[in-house]
Short mmCIF file of C-alpha atoms in Angstrom, two decimals:
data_model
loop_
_atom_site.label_atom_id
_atom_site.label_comp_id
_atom_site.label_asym_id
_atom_site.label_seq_id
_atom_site.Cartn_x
_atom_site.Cartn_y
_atom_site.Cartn_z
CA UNK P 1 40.62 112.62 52.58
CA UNK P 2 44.21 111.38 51.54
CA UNK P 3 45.57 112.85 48.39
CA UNK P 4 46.36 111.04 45.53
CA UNK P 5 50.29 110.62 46.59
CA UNK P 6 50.14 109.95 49.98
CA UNK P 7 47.46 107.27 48.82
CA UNK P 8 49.90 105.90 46.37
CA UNK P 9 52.36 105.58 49.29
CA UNK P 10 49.92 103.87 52.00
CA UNK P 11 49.64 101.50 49.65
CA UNK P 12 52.83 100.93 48.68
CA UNK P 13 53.48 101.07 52.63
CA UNK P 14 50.97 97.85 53.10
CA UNK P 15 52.35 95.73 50.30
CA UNK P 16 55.99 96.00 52.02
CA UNK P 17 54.77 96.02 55.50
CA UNK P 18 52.10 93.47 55.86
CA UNK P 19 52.15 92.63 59.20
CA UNK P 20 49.31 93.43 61.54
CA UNK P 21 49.36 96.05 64.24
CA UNK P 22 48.88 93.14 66.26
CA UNK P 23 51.56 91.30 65.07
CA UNK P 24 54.01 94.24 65.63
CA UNK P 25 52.95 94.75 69.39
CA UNK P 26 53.38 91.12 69.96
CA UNK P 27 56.91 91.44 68.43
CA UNK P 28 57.59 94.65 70.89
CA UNK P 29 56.34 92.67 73.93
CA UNK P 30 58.63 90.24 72.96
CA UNK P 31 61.07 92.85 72.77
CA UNK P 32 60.33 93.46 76.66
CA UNK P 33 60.50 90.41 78.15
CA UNK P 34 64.15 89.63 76.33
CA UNK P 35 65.29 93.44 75.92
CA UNK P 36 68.65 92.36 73.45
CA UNK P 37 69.19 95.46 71.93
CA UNK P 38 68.48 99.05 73.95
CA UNK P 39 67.50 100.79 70.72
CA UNK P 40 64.77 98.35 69.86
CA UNK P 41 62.87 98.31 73.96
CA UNK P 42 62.98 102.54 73.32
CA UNK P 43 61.21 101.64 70.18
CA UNK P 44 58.90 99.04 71.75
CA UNK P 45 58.31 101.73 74.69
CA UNK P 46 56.96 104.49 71.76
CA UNK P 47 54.99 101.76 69.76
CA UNK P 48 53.55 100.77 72.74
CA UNK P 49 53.03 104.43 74.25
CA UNK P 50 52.13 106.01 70.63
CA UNK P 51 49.20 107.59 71.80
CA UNK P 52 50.40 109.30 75.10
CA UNK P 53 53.78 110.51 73.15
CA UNK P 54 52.70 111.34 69.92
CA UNK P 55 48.30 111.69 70.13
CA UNK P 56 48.42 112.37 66.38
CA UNK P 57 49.84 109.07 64.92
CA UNK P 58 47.34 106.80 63.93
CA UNK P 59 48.27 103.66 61.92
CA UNK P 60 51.89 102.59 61.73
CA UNK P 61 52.90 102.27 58.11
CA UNK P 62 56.11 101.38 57.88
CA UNK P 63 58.67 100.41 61.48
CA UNK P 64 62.59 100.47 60.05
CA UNK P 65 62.30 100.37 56.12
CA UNK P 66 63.29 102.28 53.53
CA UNK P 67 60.36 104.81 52.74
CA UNK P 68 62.01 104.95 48.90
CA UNK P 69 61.26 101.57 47.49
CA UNK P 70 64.19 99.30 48.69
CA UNK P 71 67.13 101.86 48.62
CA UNK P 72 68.07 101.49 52.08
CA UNK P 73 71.22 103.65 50.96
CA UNK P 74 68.95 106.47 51.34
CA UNK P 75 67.89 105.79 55.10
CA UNK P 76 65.50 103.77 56.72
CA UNK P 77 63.24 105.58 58.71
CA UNK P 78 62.13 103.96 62.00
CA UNK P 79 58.50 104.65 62.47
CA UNK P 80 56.24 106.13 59.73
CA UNK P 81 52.73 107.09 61.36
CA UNK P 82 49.69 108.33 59.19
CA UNK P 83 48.25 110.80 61.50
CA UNK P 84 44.68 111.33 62.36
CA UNK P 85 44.33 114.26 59.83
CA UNK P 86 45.66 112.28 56.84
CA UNK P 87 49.10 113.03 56.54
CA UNK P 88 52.11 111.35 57.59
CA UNK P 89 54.17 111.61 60.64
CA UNK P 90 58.15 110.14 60.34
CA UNK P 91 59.60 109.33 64.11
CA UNK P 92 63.18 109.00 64.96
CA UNK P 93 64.41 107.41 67.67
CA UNK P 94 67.81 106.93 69.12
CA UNK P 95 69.06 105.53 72.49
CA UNK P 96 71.19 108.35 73.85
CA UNK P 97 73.37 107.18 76.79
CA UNK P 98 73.18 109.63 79.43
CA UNK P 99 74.31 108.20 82.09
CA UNK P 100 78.04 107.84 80.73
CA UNK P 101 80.31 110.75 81.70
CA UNK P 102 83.47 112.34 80.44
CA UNK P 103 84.55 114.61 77.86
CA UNK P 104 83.86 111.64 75.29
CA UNK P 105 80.77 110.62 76.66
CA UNK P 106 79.27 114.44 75.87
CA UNK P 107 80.25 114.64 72.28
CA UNK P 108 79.11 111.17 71.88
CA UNK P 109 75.63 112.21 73.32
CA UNK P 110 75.78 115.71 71.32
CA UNK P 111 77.04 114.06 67.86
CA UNK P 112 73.82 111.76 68.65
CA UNK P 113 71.07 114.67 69.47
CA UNK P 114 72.32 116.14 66.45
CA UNK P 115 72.41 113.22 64.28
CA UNK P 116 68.55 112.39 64.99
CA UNK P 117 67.65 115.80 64.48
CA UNK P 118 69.30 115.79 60.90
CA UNK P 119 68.66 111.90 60.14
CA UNK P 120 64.21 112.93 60.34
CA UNK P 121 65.02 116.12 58.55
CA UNK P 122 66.48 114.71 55.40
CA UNK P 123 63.69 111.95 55.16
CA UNK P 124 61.26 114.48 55.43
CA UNK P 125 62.89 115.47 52.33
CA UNK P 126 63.17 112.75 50.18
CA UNK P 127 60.05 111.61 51.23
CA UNK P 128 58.51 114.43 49.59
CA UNK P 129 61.00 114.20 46.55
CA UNK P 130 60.58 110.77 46.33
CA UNK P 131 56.97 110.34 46.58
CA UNK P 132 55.98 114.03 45.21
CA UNK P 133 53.78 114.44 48.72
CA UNK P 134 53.98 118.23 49.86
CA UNK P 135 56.17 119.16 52.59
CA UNK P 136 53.09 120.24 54.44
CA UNK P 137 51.43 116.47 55.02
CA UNK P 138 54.82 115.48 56.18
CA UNK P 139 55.33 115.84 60.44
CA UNK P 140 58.18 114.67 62.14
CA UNK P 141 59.16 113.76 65.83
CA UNK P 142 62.12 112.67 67.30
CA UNK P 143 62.11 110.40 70.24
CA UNK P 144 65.05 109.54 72.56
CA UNK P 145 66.37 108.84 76.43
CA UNK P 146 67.87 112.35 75.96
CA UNK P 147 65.47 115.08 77.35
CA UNK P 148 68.14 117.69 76.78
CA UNK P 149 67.03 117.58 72.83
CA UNK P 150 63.70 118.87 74.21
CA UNK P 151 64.09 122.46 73.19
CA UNK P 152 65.78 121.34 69.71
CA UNK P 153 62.95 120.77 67.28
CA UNK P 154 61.37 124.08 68.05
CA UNK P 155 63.08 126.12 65.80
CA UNK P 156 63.07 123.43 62.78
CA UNK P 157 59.32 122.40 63.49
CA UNK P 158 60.43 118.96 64.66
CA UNK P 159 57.82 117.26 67.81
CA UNK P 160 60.15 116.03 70.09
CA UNK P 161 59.86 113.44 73.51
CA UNK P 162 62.00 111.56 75.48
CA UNK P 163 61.86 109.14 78.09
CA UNK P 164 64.91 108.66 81.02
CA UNK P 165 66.78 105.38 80.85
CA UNK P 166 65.37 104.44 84.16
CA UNK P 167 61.78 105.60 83.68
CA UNK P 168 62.61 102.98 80.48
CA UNK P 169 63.90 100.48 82.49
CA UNK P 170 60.83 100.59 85.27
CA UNK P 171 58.45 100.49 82.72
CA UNK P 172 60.65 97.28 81.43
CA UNK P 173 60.08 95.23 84.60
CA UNK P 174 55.89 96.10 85.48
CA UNK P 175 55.06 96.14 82.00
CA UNK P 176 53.84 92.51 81.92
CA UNK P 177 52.32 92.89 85.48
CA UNK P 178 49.86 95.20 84.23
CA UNK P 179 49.40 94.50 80.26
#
């Protein structure tokens, strides 16, 4: 049973995203065969691996909009899951290049682990503010090519996975062969 806010936002959630499931995995296989932007295929790789990454996200409701009406000052959040138990699960993911090296290559990767970390945390936040849903029906995860942010949601109660830039890029090239 959903409560009455987290109703009042799957709905809202349907009106702004109306595109099918379907729809958005043929725009993420499209995203495969002409991989333009490194950020999006690490997104298409967790759509299309939700259930092996994240077993508790059911139906996307929302892929990079603004949870809080259309104040995309306020963040966009880049996947928001309703989860198998009725709440809502907020993903986000960020392309960490770890395969760079040098002194500004590490604070580049470290500003971005932390970034991610704090980006889900404060749209946990203002989801809840926002939308009056209890901090309790609200899960997050963080997903990235970084598996050194592993360890970093345990303390703040944050799911996270990761996936190596060429584990990506393998599953890049044989994904057709076999879907």
């Amino acid at each position: 049973m959903i409560a009455n806010d987290l109703h009042k936002f799957v709905t809202y959630c349907k009106k702004i995203q109306p595109q099918s499931q379907e729809d958005i995995k043929q725009f993420f296989e499209g995203v495969i065969v002409f991989p333009y932007d490194k950020e999006l295929l690490l997104q298409a790789y967790l759509f299309l691996n939700i259930k092996a990454l994240f077993p508790n996200c059911g139906e996307l409701l929302l892929f990079e909009k603004s949870p809080i009406a259309d104040y995309t000052d306020l963040g966009k959040c880049d996947f928001v899951y309703l989860t198998l138990q009725g709440n809502l699960f907020l993903i986000e993911t960020k392309f960490i290049d770890t395969e760079a090296t040098g002194a500004t290559e590490r604070k580049r990767r470290n500003k971005h682990r932390n970034k991610v970390f704090e980006q889900v945390m404060t749209l946990k936040n203002r989801f809840s503010e926002y939308w009056d849903i209890r901090l309790e029906q609200l899960e997050c995860g963080v997903f990235t090519t970084d598996s050194e942010i592993d360890w970093r949601g345990n303390g703040v109660n944050v799911v996270t996975k990761s996936v190596s830039i060429e584990q990506l890029e393998k599953w890049r090239r044989t994904y057709r062969r076999i879907n």
